[in-house]
Tab-separated table of C-alpha atoms in Angstrom:
chain	number	residue	atom	x	y	z
B	1	MET	CA	9.981	7.087	29.107
B	2	GLN	CA	8.030	10.202	30.536
B	3	VAL	CA	4.515	10.486	28.636
B	4	LYS	CA	5.522	14.401	27.047
B	5	ALA	CA	8.755	12.293	25.472
B	6	LEU	CA	6.575	9.456	24.745
B	7	LEU	CA	4.296	11.544	22.853
B	8	ALA	CA	6.813	13.020	20.721
B	9	GLU	CA	8.530	9.455	19.595
B	10	VAL	CA	5.265	8.391	18.493
B	11	ARG	CA	4.254	11.703	16.716
B	12	ALA	CA	7.495	12.160	15.304
B	13	LEU	CA	6.177	8.864	13.265
B	14	HIS	CA	3.001	10.873	11.709
B	15	ARG	CA	5.596	12.718	9.622
B	16	ARG	CA	7.996	10.886	7.005
B	17	LYS	CA	11.206	11.871	8.061
B	18	GLY	CA	10.862	10.743	11.721
B	19	ARG	CA	9.413	6.828	9.947
B	20	GLU	CA	12.531	6.941	7.970
B	21	GLU	CA	14.916	8.172	10.615
B	22	ARG	CA	12.960	5.753	13.060
B	23	GLY	CA	12.955	2.956	11.268
B	24	LEU	CA	9.314	2.755	12.349
B	25	PHE	CA	5.652	3.328	11.465
B	26	LEU	CA	2.042	3.519	13.032
B	27	ALA	CA	-0.892	0.461	12.984
B	28	GLN	CA	-4.028	2.226	14.672
B	29	GLY	CA	-6.963	0.765	16.087
B	30	PRO	CA	-8.444	-2.864	17.010
B	31	LYS	CA	-8.229	-3.958	13.558
B	32	LEU	CA	-5.062	-3.074	12.255
B	33	VAL	CA	-3.281	-4.182	15.549
B	34	ARG	CA	-5.062	-7.651	14.913
B	35	GLU	CA	-4.248	-7.971	11.376
B	36	LEU	CA	-0.552	-6.746	12.346
B	37	PHE	CA	-0.189	-9.385	14.495
B	38	ALA	CA	-2.056	-12.208	12.152
B	39	SER	CA	0.492	-11.071	9.602
B	40	GLY	CA	3.805	-12.123	11.861
B	41	TRP	CA	4.576	-8.387	11.416
B	42	PRO	CA	7.429	-7.077	13.499
B	43	VAL	CA	6.479	-4.956	16.283
B	44	HIS	CA	8.334	-2.426	18.397
B	45	ALA	CA	5.648	-1.460	20.994
B	46	LEU	CA	1.881	-1.200	21.738
B	47	TYR	CA	-0.179	0.913	23.689
B	48	ALA	CA	-3.618	0.452	24.496
B	49	THR	CA	-5.894	2.006	27.081
B	50	GLU	CA	-7.206	-0.804	29.605
B	51	ALA	CA	-10.553	-1.810	28.201
B	52	ALA	CA	-8.880	-2.311	25.063
B	53	ALA	CA	-6.301	-4.787	26.029
B	54	ARG	CA	-8.687	-6.249	28.048
B	55	SER	CA	-11.056	-6.473	25.154
B	56	LEU	CA	-8.205	-7.516	22.607
B	57	ALA	CA	-6.176	-9.974	24.939
B	58	LEU	CA	-2.901	-7.884	24.326
B	59	ARG	CA	-0.875	-9.559	27.568
B	60	ASP	CA	2.059	-7.040	26.372
B	61	ALA	CA	0.613	-3.840	25.498
B	62	SER	CA	1.898	-0.954	27.657
B	63	ILE	CA	-1.504	0.718	29.601
B	64	LEU	CA	-1.863	4.596	29.244
B	65	PRO	CA	-5.342	6.299	29.412
B	66	PRO	CA	-7.445	7.377	26.323
B	67	HIS	CA	-6.411	10.909	26.054
B	68	VAL	CA	-2.703	10.340	25.743
B	69	LEU	CA	-3.814	7.429	23.247
B	70	GLU	CA	-5.920	10.371	21.255
B	71	ARG	CA	-2.954	12.299	21.218
B	72	MET	CA	-0.850	9.627	19.859
B	73	GLY	CA	-2.982	8.497	17.314
B	74	THR	CA	-3.924	10.355	13.660
B	75	GLN	CA	-7.530	9.591	13.483
B	76	GLU	CA	-10.731	11.324	14.436
B	77	SER	CA	-11.771	7.737	16.654
B	78	GLY	CA	-9.723	4.609	17.114
B	79	ASN	CA	-7.270	5.113	18.831
B	80	GLU	CA	-7.780	3.262	21.544
B	81	VAL	CA	-5.226	0.984	20.508
B	82	VAL	CA	-1.778	1.993	18.412
B	83	ALA	CA	1.144	-0.252	17.407
B	84	LEU	CA	4.697	0.880	16.524
B	85	ALA	CA	5.570	-1.555	13.500
B	86	ARG	CA	8.683	-1.915	12.074
B	87	ILE	CA	9.723	-0.644	8.351
B	88	PRO	CA	11.430	-3.399	6.300
B	89	LYS	CA	14.978	-2.500	6.135
B	90	HIS	CA	15.337	-4.284	2.696
B	91	VAL	CA	12.837	-5.425	0.124
B	92	PRO	CA	14.285	-7.823	-2.873
B	93	PRO	CA	14.041	-7.016	-5.901
B	94	VAL	CA	11.026	-7.630	-7.998
B	95	ARG	CA	10.845	-11.425	-9.205
B	96	LEU	CA	7.775	-12.321	-10.851
B	97	ALA	CA	6.544	-16.044	-11.187
B	98	ASP	CA	5.153	-17.740	-14.129
B	99	GLY	CA	1.216	-16.718	-14.316
B	100	GLU	CA	1.996	-14.054	-11.362
B	101	LEU	CA	0.525	-10.016	-11.861
B	102	ALA	CA	1.862	-7.503	-10.431
B	103	LEU	CA	1.024	-3.775	-9.653
B	104	ALA	CA	2.779	-0.622	-10.454
B	105	LEU	CA	2.148	3.011	-9.596
B	106	ASP	CA	3.712	5.888	-11.356
B	107	GLY	CA	3.737	9.036	-9.258
B	108	ILE	CA	1.009	8.629	-6.779
B	109	ALA	CA	0.706	11.300	-4.585
B	110	ASP	CA	-2.497	10.460	-2.249
B	111	PRO	CA	-1.773	8.216	0.558
B	112	GLY	CA	-5.769	7.066	0.513
B	113	ASN	CA	-5.590	6.621	-3.248
B	114	LEU	CA	-2.257	3.632	-2.619
B	115	GLY	CA	-4.131	2.803	0.379
B	116	THR	CA	-6.878	1.338	-1.211
B	117	VAL	CA	-5.066	0.499	-4.292
B	118	LEU	CA	-2.656	-1.909	-1.480
B	119	ARG	CA	-5.898	-3.539	-0.809
B	120	ILE	CA	-7.486	-3.794	-4.242
B	121	ALA	CA	-4.066	-5.758	-4.916
B	122	ASP	CA	-4.638	-8.290	-1.967
B	123	TRP	CA	-7.862	-8.575	-2.765
B	124	PHE	CA	-7.124	-9.771	-6.612
B	125	GLY	CA	-3.860	-11.814	-4.961
B	126	VAL	CA	-1.393	-9.082	-6.123
B	127	LYS	CA	1.826	-9.482	-4.128
B	128	HIS	CA	4.178	-6.348	-5.375
B	129	VAL	CA	3.287	-3.232	-6.197
B	130	LEU	CA	6.083	-1.051	-7.468
B	131	LEU	CA	6.049	3.161	-6.790
B	132	ALA	CA	7.742	5.185	-8.879
B	133	GLU	CA	10.314	7.465	-6.933
B	134	GLY	CA	9.034	10.126	-5.296
B	135	SER	CA	5.754	8.620	-4.778
B	136	VAL	CA	3.744	8.601	-1.195
B	137	ASP	CA	5.056	6.477	1.264
B	138	PRO	CA	3.422	3.292	1.848
B	139	PHE	CA	3.482	3.725	5.238
B	140	ASN	CA	1.886	7.132	5.672
B	141	PRO	CA	-0.510	6.816	8.833
B	142	LYS	CA	-3.700	7.723	6.006
B	143	CYS	CA	-2.323	4.873	3.357
B	144	VAL	CA	-1.787	1.983	6.451
B	145	GLN	CA	-5.514	3.066	7.793
B	146	ALA	CA	-6.847	2.700	3.705
B	147	SER	CA	-4.955	-0.433	3.276
B	148	MET	CA	-6.958	-2.132	5.987
B	149	GLY	CA	-4.414	-4.462	6.636
B	150	ALA	CA	-3.213	-5.271	3.045
B	151	VAL	CA	0.541	-3.581	3.562
B	152	PHE	CA	0.838	-5.875	5.943
B	153	ARG	CA	0.768	-8.680	3.045
B	154	VAL	CA	1.639	-7.064	-0.326
B	155	GLN	CA	5.271	-5.663	-0.532
B	156	ALA	CA	5.210	-2.157	-2.121
B	157	HIS	CA	8.810	-1.839	-3.604
B	158	THR	CA	10.143	2.160	-4.220
B	159	CYS	CA	12.036	1.767	-7.211
B	160	ASP	CA	13.511	3.411	-10.408
B	161	LEU	CA	10.346	2.537	-12.004
B	162	PRO	CA	11.191	3.011	-15.762
B	163	ALA	CA	14.261	0.385	-15.055
B	164	ALA	CA	12.798	-1.525	-12.469
B	165	LEU	CA	9.827	-2.118	-15.293
B	166	ASP	CA	12.554	-2.554	-18.282
B	167	THR	CA	14.392	-5.171	-15.771
B	168	LEU	CA	10.764	-7.309	-15.256
B	169	ARG	CA	10.291	-7.294	-19.734
B	170	SER	CA	13.493	-8.178	-20.008
B	171	GLU	CA	13.044	-11.239	-17.975
B	172	GLY	CA	9.916	-12.131	-19.651
B	173	ALA	CA	7.336	-10.210	-18.061
B	174	ALA	CA	4.290	-8.934	-20.367
B	175	LEU	CA	4.101	-4.969	-19.704
B	176	TYR	CA	0.440	-3.381	-20.087
B	177	LEU	CA	-0.167	0.287	-19.614
B	178	ALA	CA	-3.457	1.709	-18.720
B	179	ASP	CA	-4.328	5.253	-20.543
B	180	MET	CA	-7.695	6.611	-21.715
B	181	GLY	CA	-6.298	6.106	-25.601
B	182	GLY	CA	-5.704	2.678	-25.163
B	183	SER	CA	-7.686	-0.578	-26.686
B	184	THR	CA	-10.458	-1.795	-24.713
B	185	VAL	CA	-9.014	-4.235	-22.140
B	186	PHE	CA	-12.176	-6.600	-22.987
B	187	ASP	CA	-10.379	-6.995	-26.749
B	188	ALA	CA	-6.845	-7.126	-25.288
B	189	PRO	CA	-6.253	-10.950	-25.139
B	190	LEU	CA	-3.942	-10.036	-21.001
B	191	LYS	CA	-0.826	-12.705	-21.010
B	192	ARG	CA	0.979	-13.555	-17.438
B	193	PRO	CA	3.448	-12.794	-16.343
B	194	ALA	CA	2.705	-9.209	-16.422
B	195	VAL	CA	3.208	-5.590	-14.792
B	196	LEU	CA	-0.142	-3.678	-14.907
B	197	VAL	CA	1.126	0.571	-14.695
B	198	LEU	CA	-1.053	2.644	-13.753
B	199	GLY	CA	-0.512	6.740	-13.132
B	200	SER	CA	-2.478	9.840	-11.732
B	201	GLU	CA	-5.342	11.254	-11.925
B	202	SER	CA	-3.907	14.530	-12.593
B	203	HIS	CA	-0.891	13.327	-14.424
B	204	GLY	CA	-0.992	10.179	-16.281
B	205	LEU	CA	1.870	8.202	-16.791
B	206	SER	CA	4.975	9.714	-17.392
B	207	ASP	CA	7.185	10.285	-20.282
B	208	ALA	CA	9.945	7.729	-19.368
B	209	VAL	CA	7.134	5.027	-18.815
B	210	CYS	CA	5.677	5.368	-21.939
B	211	ALA	CA	8.519	5.465	-23.611
B	212	LEU	CA	8.956	1.908	-22.671
B	213	ARG	CA	5.620	1.489	-25.343
B	214	GLY	CA	4.225	-1.143	-23.686
B	215	GLU	CA	0.740	-2.137	-24.356
B	216	THR	CA	-1.762	0.217	-23.515
B	217	ILE	CA	-5.383	-0.543	-22.623
B	218	ALA	CA	-8.244	0.727	-20.816
B	219	VAL	CA	-11.308	0.513	-18.971
B	220	PRO	CA	-14.287	1.301	-21.506
B	221	ARG	CA	-16.151	4.404	-21.056
B	222	VAL	CA	-20.146	4.429	-21.682
B	223	GLY	CA	-21.116	7.194	-19.373
B	224	GLY	CA	-19.979	10.969	-19.092
B	225	ALA	CA	-17.109	10.678	-16.898
B	226	GLU	CA	-13.966	12.335	-17.559
B	227	SER	CA	-11.952	9.698	-15.643
B	228	LEU	CA	-11.713	7.133	-13.378
B	229	ASN	CA	-9.068	7.383	-10.090
B	230	VAL	CA	-6.300	5.728	-9.828
B	231	ALA	CA	-8.108	3.050	-7.194
B	232	MET	CA	-10.951	2.502	-9.483
B	233	ALA	CA	-8.825	1.996	-12.715
B	234	ALA	CA	-7.035	-0.852	-10.772
B	235	ALA	CA	-10.028	-2.551	-9.434
B	236	ALA	CA	-11.253	-2.679	-12.952
B	237	LEU	CA	-8.371	-3.791	-14.851
B	238	CYS	CA	-7.441	-5.935	-12.051
B	239	MET	CA	-11.202	-7.455	-12.813
B	240	GLU	CA	-10.582	-8.386	-16.094
B	241	PHE	CA	-6.909	-9.879	-16.034
B	242	THR	CA	-8.221	-12.340	-13.078
B	243	ARG	CA	-11.078	-13.386	-15.610
B	244	GLN	CA	-9.369	-13.900	-18.329
B	245	ALA	CA	-6.743	-15.762	-16.185
B	246	ARG	CA	-9.616	-18.154	-15.161
B	247	PRO	CA	-9.207	-21.670	-16.646
């Protein structure tokens, strides 16, 4: 394939429509590509500079000049290796094991925030993150980058969120809604299996999710900050879930 056509093919993956049409997304930079291969995730193609291929021992990489890789990637730096990975065609419905915690995000639009939440989920051993329809694409390049490889280990499920939450509750999961008006999480005996639902900083939880009447919990506020973004709240609440789950 000629360079011009190759660039057009890869740069189409910068946009959600292009990713959906081709079933591919970008993993960029040495760290993410190492995480990609370590996870066993299916790889469609791999491009690297000669120096990067040698230093990372990438025997199957197609060698390209640095200036071509710079145009191929989305980052200001770190585009010396770019992989095209496959988007899963089918993600099975979430089924929670006894003692498991899942996260659900209601209307998250910022790819950096979503990527950070995936990274937090990975840190705390959360395997499933449910996303409301209309949320940002988990395979957005900024999201993939912010996840620092967590996107390869944590399953992101875009779904009819209220329906999915209702099903999980009917199967025995406790439902916790993060809301500043809720009870402090320190005073809540947190049950498992459970789903922790967080909304966006600007809009909070949707009416449809609130109508499910889960238990509302909050990160206790001591200072004068108006709010926490979704990633900060996720980290704080997951910490308490983890603390309470200790034997």
